[in-house]
């Protein structure tokens, strides 16, 4: 028996900023998914996943009852029977592989769980986010809880601030439009924890803090508002500014071999790149008003369209 599917996610806007109360917008990305499974558990991937689940179970047993209670005995029994997370979501790519796993475990083993079918008040969303944050901290050291929330609800999530989140609708995609949001595969696996610690270290500097507030968060907030309103012209102006700010101030999060490509996008206006998740590798997020042109410009790279304008 394969459990329900949980999808990957893409944080369109808000990486790093949401740690410091910027707006954010996260959308489910149904191209990748994962599910808990017990049969066919002899492959190397399944064994590795099962080993990881054993450690995760031990962690959950220790946090159980703080803000969430699990059927730990049932979970242990299933893990000992070889249960693993069968997933197509690439790890270290910024599309929420651990988030989908957390959502799947909560869905199957949490007692008195908040379900997608009930009236999702802001309080319930914040409660879910707090539970997921605690659960996902096992993988990242510090987690906002947004990835699992997105995966669990399979709805776009608008982050207004740390204590103000809501499920939202996004403008319908245009099937005939030339513009697109796309993923560019860097071919490198990124690690979240080291990137977050570089960020936290930088936050000790006054200059970095004011850049974050006056430039990074300002443009991030504007991008979220433009995207939700469907104001494409303003969205691309703000995305260009955001791309510049990231290139100038988040260099360690951009793999070295992509610095020139990043700059080329800003100079030619063929596309604008931004971080997808914490950076350091994985996917890079691209925005373009003419996907055919961007594809030509980036012909040496593998691109996947996420959203059409």
mmCIF file of C-alpha atoms in Angstrom:
data_model
loop_
_atom_site.group_PDB
_atom_site.id
_atom_site.type_symbol
_atom_site.label_atom_id
_atom_site.label_comp_id
_atom_site.label_asym_id
_atom_site.label_seq_id
_atom_site.Cartn_x
_atom_site.Cartn_y
_atom_site.Cartn_z
ATOM 1 C CA UNK A 1 0.000 0.000 0.000
ATOM 2 C CA UNK A 2 1.397 3.350 -1.040
ATOM 3 C CA UNK A 3 0.352 6.339 1.089
ATOM 4 C CA UNK A 4 -1.117 9.584 -0.304
ATOM 5 C CA UNK A 5 1.166 11.701 -2.478
ATOM 6 C CA UNK A 6 2.813 14.845 -1.159
ATOM 7 C CA UNK A 7 4.167 17.349 -3.652
ATOM 8 C CA UNK A 8 7.298 19.430 -3.876
ATOM 9 C CA UNK A 9 7.072 23.197 -3.490
ATOM 10 C CA UNK A 10 8.675 26.327 -4.855
ATOM 11 C CA UNK A 11 9.172 29.448 -2.802
ATOM 12 C CA UNK A 12 8.745 32.005 -5.588
ATOM 13 C CA UNK A 13 9.702 34.923 -3.347
ATOM 14 C CA UNK A 14 10.900 35.289 0.206
ATOM 15 C CA UNK A 15 14.017 33.104 0.576
ATOM 16 C CA UNK A 16 16.053 34.464 3.511
ATOM 17 C CA UNK A 17 13.741 37.498 3.762
ATOM 18 C CA UNK A 18 11.029 35.528 5.563
ATOM 19 C CA UNK A 19 13.503 34.822 8.372
ATOM 20 C CA UNK A 20 13.367 38.599 8.922
ATOM 21 C CA UNK A 21 9.648 39.145 8.260
ATOM 22 C CA UNK A 22 9.513 39.904 4.557
ATOM 23 C CA UNK A 23 6.534 38.727 2.538
ATOM 24 C CA UNK A 24 6.803 35.381 0.795
ATOM 25 C CA UNK A 25 4.885 33.317 -1.730
ATOM 26 C CA UNK A 26 5.154 29.573 -1.919
ATOM 27 C CA UNK A 27 3.402 27.388 -4.501
ATOM 28 C CA UNK A 28 3.008 23.595 -4.808
ATOM 29 C CA UNK A 29 4.975 22.081 -7.687
ATOM 30 C CA UNK A 30 3.261 18.876 -8.770
ATOM 31 C CA UNK A 31 6.066 17.730 -11.047
ATOM 32 C CA UNK A 32 7.730 15.969 -8.093
ATOM 33 C CA UNK A 33 6.124 14.014 -5.282
ATOM 34 C CA UNK A 34 6.692 11.405 -2.618
ATOM 35 C CA UNK A 35 4.753 8.863 -0.545
ATOM 36 C CA UNK A 36 5.364 6.516 2.378
ATOM 37 C CA UNK A 37 5.689 2.931 1.233
ATOM 38 C CA UNK A 38 6.540 -0.488 2.677
ATOM 39 C CA UNK A 39 6.652 -2.817 -0.319
ATOM 40 C CA UNK A 40 9.663 -3.094 -2.697
ATOM 41 C CA UNK A 41 11.926 -1.891 0.093
ATOM 42 C CA UNK A 42 15.143 -3.645 -0.889
ATOM 43 C CA UNK A 43 16.693 -1.000 -3.173
ATOM 44 C CA UNK A 44 19.663 1.023 -1.892
ATOM 45 C CA UNK A 45 17.504 4.197 -1.854
ATOM 46 C CA UNK A 46 14.768 2.505 0.166
ATOM 47 C CA UNK A 47 17.265 1.166 2.714
ATOM 48 C CA UNK A 48 18.903 4.573 3.063
ATOM 49 C CA UNK A 49 15.518 6.284 3.474
ATOM 50 C CA UNK A 50 14.459 3.700 6.065
ATOM 51 C CA UNK A 51 17.677 4.306 8.065
ATOM 52 C CA UNK A 52 16.964 8.036 8.032
ATOM 53 C CA UNK A 53 13.348 7.389 9.122
ATOM 54 C CA UNK A 54 14.626 5.401 12.138
ATOM 55 C CA UNK A 55 16.597 8.465 13.308
ATOM 56 C CA UNK A 56 13.666 10.752 12.557
ATOM 57 C CA UNK A 57 11.332 8.494 14.592
ATOM 58 C CA UNK A 58 13.673 8.723 17.575
ATOM 59 C CA UNK A 59 13.637 12.542 17.223
ATOM 60 C CA UNK A 60 9.826 12.628 16.964
ATOM 61 C CA UNK A 61 9.482 10.449 20.051
ATOM 62 C CA UNK A 62 11.416 13.089 21.989
ATOM 63 C CA UNK A 63 9.347 16.048 20.772
ATOM 64 C CA UNK A 64 6.021 14.193 20.934
ATOM 65 C CA UNK A 65 3.511 15.871 23.299
ATOM 66 C CA UNK A 66 5.155 19.323 23.150
ATOM 67 C CA UNK A 67 2.858 20.689 20.460
ATOM 68 C CA UNK A 68 1.895 17.494 18.684
ATOM 69 C CA UNK A 69 1.421 13.855 19.674
ATOM 70 C CA UNK A 70 2.227 10.943 17.380
ATOM 71 C CA UNK A 71 1.229 7.300 17.299
ATOM 72 C CA UNK A 72 4.863 6.482 17.994
ATOM 73 C CA UNK A 73 4.363 2.724 18.477
ATOM 74 C CA UNK A 74 2.620 2.431 15.115
ATOM 75 C CA UNK A 75 5.347 4.550 13.459
ATOM 76 C CA UNK A 76 8.111 2.414 15.021
ATOM 77 C CA UNK A 77 6.368 -0.772 13.924
ATOM 78 C CA UNK A 78 6.075 0.459 10.317
ATOM 79 C CA UNK A 79 9.668 1.720 10.223
ATOM 80 C CA UNK A 80 10.910 -1.603 11.612
ATOM 81 C CA UNK A 81 8.906 -3.334 8.878
ATOM 82 C CA UNK A 82 10.998 -1.419 6.335
ATOM 83 C CA UNK A 83 8.842 1.643 5.609
ATOM 84 C CA UNK A 84 10.566 4.331 3.531
ATOM 85 C CA UNK A 85 9.733 7.532 1.675
ATOM 86 C CA UNK A 86 9.458 6.799 -2.038
ATOM 87 C CA UNK A 87 10.155 10.158 -3.626
ATOM 88 C CA UNK A 88 10.969 11.693 -6.994
ATOM 89 C CA UNK A 89 11.799 15.022 -5.282
ATOM 90 C CA UNK A 90 15.517 15.784 -5.730
ATOM 91 C CA UNK A 91 17.295 16.343 -2.417
ATOM 92 C CA UNK A 92 19.304 19.507 -1.873
ATOM 93 C CA UNK A 93 17.540 21.259 -4.763
ATOM 94 C CA UNK A 94 15.419 23.759 -2.854
ATOM 95 C CA UNK A 95 12.107 22.193 -3.835
ATOM 96 C CA UNK A 96 11.165 20.778 -0.444
ATOM 97 C CA UNK A 97 12.180 17.105 -0.274
ATOM 98 C CA UNK A 98 12.213 17.023 3.546
ATOM 99 C CA UNK A 99 9.014 19.107 3.633
ATOM 100 C CA UNK A 100 7.067 16.462 1.730
ATOM 101 C CA UNK A 101 8.343 13.733 4.063
ATOM 102 C CA UNK A 102 7.364 15.742 7.157
ATOM 103 C CA UNK A 103 3.876 16.304 5.701
ATOM 104 C CA UNK A 104 3.484 12.576 4.965
ATOM 105 C CA UNK A 105 4.506 11.540 8.510
ATOM 106 C CA UNK A 106 2.213 14.128 10.121
ATOM 107 C CA UNK A 107 -0.671 13.059 7.893
ATOM 108 C CA UNK A 108 -0.301 9.392 8.788
ATOM 109 C CA UNK A 109 0.811 9.399 12.431
ATOM 110 C CA UNK A 110 -0.246 12.645 14.163
ATOM 111 C CA UNK A 111 -3.093 12.383 16.641
ATOM 112 C CA UNK A 112 -5.834 15.078 16.570
ATOM 113 C CA UNK A 113 -4.362 16.411 13.358
ATOM 114 C CA UNK A 114 -5.572 19.544 11.608
ATOM 115 C CA UNK A 115 -6.929 18.468 8.237
ATOM 116 C CA UNK A 116 -7.174 20.235 4.900
ATOM 117 C CA UNK A 117 -10.950 19.769 4.933
ATOM 118 C CA UNK A 118 -11.676 21.941 7.947
ATOM 119 C CA UNK A 119 -11.970 25.704 8.020
ATOM 120 C CA UNK A 120 -8.324 26.741 7.954
ATOM 121 C CA UNK A 121 -8.241 29.787 10.188
ATOM 122 C CA UNK A 122 -5.047 31.798 10.592
ATOM 123 C CA UNK A 123 -4.619 30.220 14.056
ATOM 124 C CA UNK A 124 -4.771 26.715 12.600
ATOM 125 C CA UNK A 125 -2.308 27.588 9.849
ATOM 126 C CA UNK A 126 0.118 29.037 12.413
ATOM 127 C CA UNK A 127 -0.308 25.999 14.627
ATOM 128 C CA UNK A 128 0.452 23.681 11.686
ATOM 129 C CA UNK A 129 3.439 25.825 10.719
ATOM 130 C CA UNK A 130 4.792 25.633 14.295
ATOM 131 C CA UNK A 131 4.392 21.833 14.364
ATOM 132 C CA UNK A 132 6.082 21.447 10.977
ATOM 133 C CA UNK A 133 8.867 23.820 11.971
ATOM 134 C CA UNK A 134 9.619 21.646 15.002
ATOM 135 C CA UNK A 135 9.483 18.442 12.939
ATOM 136 C CA UNK A 136 11.584 19.713 10.026
ATOM 137 C CA UNK A 137 14.276 21.139 12.317
ATOM 138 C CA UNK A 138 15.567 17.556 12.463
ATOM 139 C CA UNK A 139 16.749 17.956 8.849
ATOM 140 C CA UNK A 140 17.908 21.579 8.684
ATOM 141 C CA UNK A 141 18.772 22.739 12.191
ATOM 142 C CA UNK A 142 16.279 25.604 11.777
ATOM 143 C CA UNK A 143 13.124 25.469 9.703
ATOM 144 C CA UNK A 144 10.287 27.911 9.108
ATOM 145 C CA UNK A 145 7.857 25.001 8.643
ATOM 146 C CA UNK A 146 6.626 26.472 5.355
ATOM 147 C CA UNK A 147 7.756 23.685 3.032
ATOM 148 C CA UNK A 148 5.813 20.972 4.854
ATOM 149 C CA UNK A 149 2.822 23.331 5.191
ATOM 150 C CA UNK A 150 2.759 23.866 1.455
ATOM 151 C CA UNK A 151 3.173 20.185 0.760
ATOM 152 C CA UNK A 152 0.509 19.184 3.291
ATOM 153 C CA UNK A 153 -2.133 21.653 2.074
ATOM 154 C CA UNK A 154 -1.145 21.609 -1.607
ATOM 155 C CA UNK A 155 -2.233 25.248 -1.826
ATOM 156 C CA UNK A 156 -0.301 28.455 -2.544
ATOM 157 C CA UNK A 157 0.687 30.084 0.758
ATOM 158 C CA UNK A 158 1.044 33.835 1.170
ATOM 159 C CA UNK A 159 3.364 34.871 3.977
ATOM 160 C CA UNK A 160 2.559 38.416 5.108
ATOM 161 C CA UNK A 161 4.846 38.190 8.136
ATOM 162 C CA UNK A 162 5.983 35.542 10.621
ATOM 163 C CA UNK A 163 2.623 35.521 12.407
ATOM 164 C CA UNK A 164 0.403 36.225 9.471
ATOM 165 C CA UNK A 165 0.071 33.553 6.790
ATOM 166 C CA UNK A 166 -2.863 32.585 4.611
ATOM 167 C CA UNK A 167 -3.774 30.178 1.857
ATOM 168 C CA UNK A 168 -4.149 32.237 -1.297
ATOM 169 C CA UNK A 169 -5.122 32.038 -4.944
ATOM 170 C CA UNK A 170 -2.652 32.959 -7.677
ATOM 171 C CA UNK A 171 -3.533 34.359 -11.110
ATOM 172 C CA UNK A 172 -4.455 31.681 -13.635
ATOM 173 C CA UNK A 173 -1.597 30.754 -15.904
ATOM 174 C CA UNK A 174 -1.702 32.053 -19.432
ATOM 175 C CA UNK A 175 -1.390 29.211 -21.923
ATOM 176 C CA UNK A 176 -0.625 31.543 -24.816
ATOM 177 C CA UNK A 177 1.758 33.867 -22.944
ATOM 178 C CA UNK A 178 5.438 34.104 -23.839
ATOM 179 C CA UNK A 179 6.637 34.783 -20.268
ATOM 180 C CA UNK A 180 7.540 32.107 -17.743
ATOM 181 C CA UNK A 181 8.939 31.266 -14.343
ATOM 182 C CA UNK A 182 11.401 28.408 -14.799
ATOM 183 C CA UNK A 183 13.862 26.256 -12.904
ATOM 184 C CA UNK A 184 17.472 26.048 -14.045
ATOM 185 C CA UNK A 185 19.329 22.943 -12.914
ATOM 186 C CA UNK A 186 22.721 23.920 -11.483
ATOM 187 C CA UNK A 187 23.795 20.263 -11.414
ATOM 188 C CA UNK A 188 25.139 20.766 -7.875
ATOM 189 C CA UNK A 189 23.552 19.533 -4.649
ATOM 190 C CA UNK A 190 23.024 22.375 -2.187
ATOM 191 C CA UNK A 191 23.079 22.048 1.590
ATOM 192 C CA UNK A 192 20.660 24.262 3.508
ATOM 193 C CA UNK A 193 22.336 24.410 6.939
ATOM 194 C CA UNK A 194 25.733 25.915 5.833
ATOM 195 C CA UNK A 195 23.966 28.538 3.700
ATOM 196 C CA UNK A 196 21.679 29.579 6.568
ATOM 197 C CA UNK A 197 24.672 29.881 8.900
ATOM 198 C CA UNK A 198 26.501 32.170 6.388
ATOM 199 C CA UNK A 199 23.345 34.301 6.298
ATOM 200 C CA UNK A 200 23.098 34.424 10.104
ATOM 201 C CA UNK A 201 26.775 35.388 10.314
ATOM 202 C CA UNK A 202 26.231 38.220 7.780
ATOM 203 C CA UNK A 203 23.246 39.426 9.796
ATOM 204 C CA UNK A 204 25.664 40.492 12.552
ATOM 205 C CA UNK A 205 26.890 43.299 10.269
ATOM 206 C CA UNK A 206 24.982 46.596 10.262
ATOM 207 C CA UNK A 207 25.502 47.121 6.527
ATOM 208 C CA UNK A 208 24.091 43.730 5.623
ATOM 209 C CA UNK A 209 21.076 44.235 7.897
ATOM 210 C CA UNK A 210 20.194 47.586 6.356
ATOM 211 C CA UNK A 211 20.672 46.210 2.803
ATOM 212 C CA UNK A 212 18.257 43.406 3.719
ATOM 213 C CA UNK A 213 15.631 45.813 4.998
ATOM 214 C CA UNK A 214 15.991 48.671 2.481
ATOM 215 C CA UNK A 215 16.629 46.657 -0.680
ATOM 216 C CA UNK A 216 16.097 42.906 -0.427
ATOM 217 C CA UNK A 217 12.862 42.940 1.591
ATOM 218 C CA UNK A 218 11.516 46.012 -0.225
ATOM 219 C CA UNK A 219 11.837 44.324 -3.649
ATOM 220 C CA UNK A 220 10.698 40.921 -2.356
ATOM 221 C CA UNK A 221 7.488 42.430 -0.934
ATOM 222 C CA UNK A 222 6.872 44.326 -4.170
ATOM 223 C CA UNK A 223 7.381 41.133 -6.246
ATOM 224 C CA UNK A 224 4.827 39.228 -4.150
ATOM 225 C CA UNK A 225 2.259 42.011 -4.530
ATOM 226 C CA UNK A 226 2.898 42.364 -8.289
ATOM 227 C CA UNK A 227 2.637 38.612 -8.855
ATOM 228 C CA UNK A 228 -0.662 38.300 -6.968
ATOM 229 C CA UNK A 229 -2.128 41.342 -8.757
ATOM 230 C CA UNK A 230 -0.884 40.094 -12.124
ATOM 231 C CA UNK A 231 1.047 43.319 -12.751
ATOM 232 C CA UNK A 232 3.669 41.782 -15.030
ATOM 233 C CA UNK A 233 5.461 45.003 -16.018
ATOM 234 C CA UNK A 234 6.099 45.994 -12.403
ATOM 235 C CA UNK A 235 6.901 42.388 -11.463
ATOM 236 C CA UNK A 236 9.756 42.229 -13.960
ATOM 237 C CA UNK A 237 11.150 45.596 -12.860
ATOM 238 C CA UNK A 238 11.200 44.427 -9.256
ATOM 239 C CA UNK A 239 12.556 40.970 -10.120
ATOM 240 C CA UNK A 240 15.439 42.627 -11.982
ATOM 241 C CA UNK A 241 16.257 44.753 -8.907
ATOM 242 C CA UNK A 242 16.004 41.684 -6.674
ATOM 243 C CA UNK A 243 18.320 39.723 -8.971
ATOM 244 C CA UNK A 244 20.903 42.550 -8.715
ATOM 245 C CA UNK A 245 20.657 42.739 -4.918
ATOM 246 C CA UNK A 246 21.182 38.970 -4.651
ATOM 247 C CA UNK A 247 24.177 39.016 -6.998
ATOM 248 C CA UNK A 248 25.802 41.825 -5.019
ATOM 249 C CA UNK A 249 25.064 40.587 -1.516
ATOM 250 C CA UNK A 250 24.443 36.839 -1.583
ATOM 251 C CA UNK A 251 27.442 35.692 -3.641
ATOM 252 C CA UNK A 252 28.281 32.657 -1.431
ATOM 253 C CA UNK A 253 24.771 31.311 -2.078
ATOM 254 C CA UNK A 254 25.275 31.436 -5.861
ATOM 255 C CA UNK A 255 27.617 28.730 -7.215
ATOM 256 C CA UNK A 256 30.697 30.487 -8.673
ATOM 257 C CA UNK A 257 30.182 29.221 -12.220
ATOM 258 C CA UNK A 258 26.781 30.974 -12.318
ATOM 259 C CA UNK A 259 27.932 34.491 -11.371
ATOM 260 C CA UNK A 260 28.498 35.512 -15.020
ATOM 261 C CA UNK A 261 25.287 33.903 -16.221
ATOM 262 C CA UNK A 262 23.394 35.806 -13.502
ATOM 263 C CA UNK A 263 24.990 39.078 -14.624
ATOM 264 C CA UNK A 264 24.302 38.332 -18.289
ATOM 265 C CA UNK A 265 20.566 38.039 -17.557
ATOM 266 C CA UNK A 266 20.485 41.443 -15.864
ATOM 267 C CA UNK A 267 22.474 43.075 -18.692
ATOM 268 C CA UNK A 268 20.535 41.566 -21.619
ATOM 269 C CA UNK A 269 17.083 41.464 -19.917
ATOM 270 C CA UNK A 270 16.606 38.005 -21.502
ATOM 271 C CA UNK A 271 15.953 36.527 -18.049
ATOM 272 C CA UNK A 272 16.479 37.333 -14.364
ATOM 273 C CA UNK A 273 17.777 34.743 -11.934
ATOM 274 C CA UNK A 274 17.085 34.425 -8.225
ATOM 275 C CA UNK A 275 17.691 31.906 -5.482
ATOM 276 C CA UNK A 276 15.361 28.943 -5.167
ATOM 277 C CA UNK A 277 15.425 28.045 -1.481
ATOM 278 C CA UNK A 278 18.701 28.578 0.332
ATOM 279 C CA UNK A 279 20.960 28.383 -2.736
ATOM 280 C CA UNK A 280 24.442 26.875 -2.777
ATOM 281 C CA UNK A 281 23.384 24.607 -5.636
ATOM 282 C CA UNK A 282 20.177 22.816 -6.555
ATOM 283 C CA UNK A 283 17.777 24.779 -8.695
ATOM 284 C CA UNK A 284 18.061 28.447 -9.576
ATOM 285 C CA UNK A 285 14.765 30.211 -10.265
ATOM 286 C CA UNK A 286 14.426 32.197 -13.482
ATOM 287 C CA UNK A 287 11.904 34.798 -14.651
ATOM 288 C CA UNK A 288 11.557 35.798 -18.289
ATOM 289 C CA UNK A 289 9.147 37.759 -20.459
ATOM 290 C CA UNK A 290 10.141 35.666 -23.458
ATOM 291 C CA UNK A 291 10.854 32.042 -22.676
ATOM 292 C CA UNK A 292 12.033 31.241 -26.223
ATOM 293 C CA UNK A 293 14.693 33.956 -25.908
ATOM 294 C CA UNK A 294 15.745 32.804 -22.419
ATOM 295 C CA UNK A 295 15.976 29.220 -23.658
ATOM 296 C CA UNK A 296 18.288 30.325 -26.473
ATOM 297 C CA UNK A 297 20.419 32.345 -24.030
ATOM 298 C CA UNK A 298 20.638 29.404 -21.635
ATOM 299 C CA UNK A 299 20.858 26.647 -24.220
ATOM 300 C CA UNK A 300 23.600 24.796 -22.321
ATOM 301 C CA UNK A 301 21.319 24.284 -19.306
ATOM 302 C CA UNK A 302 18.322 22.170 -18.471
ATOM 303 C CA UNK A 303 15.248 24.365 -17.869
ATOM 304 C CA UNK A 304 11.811 23.387 -16.525
ATOM 305 C CA UNK A 305 8.818 25.727 -16.789
ATOM 306 C CA UNK A 306 6.948 26.194 -13.519
ATOM 307 C CA UNK A 307 4.432 28.892 -14.440
ATOM 308 C CA UNK A 308 3.398 30.671 -17.654
ATOM 309 C CA UNK A 309 2.562 34.374 -17.926
#
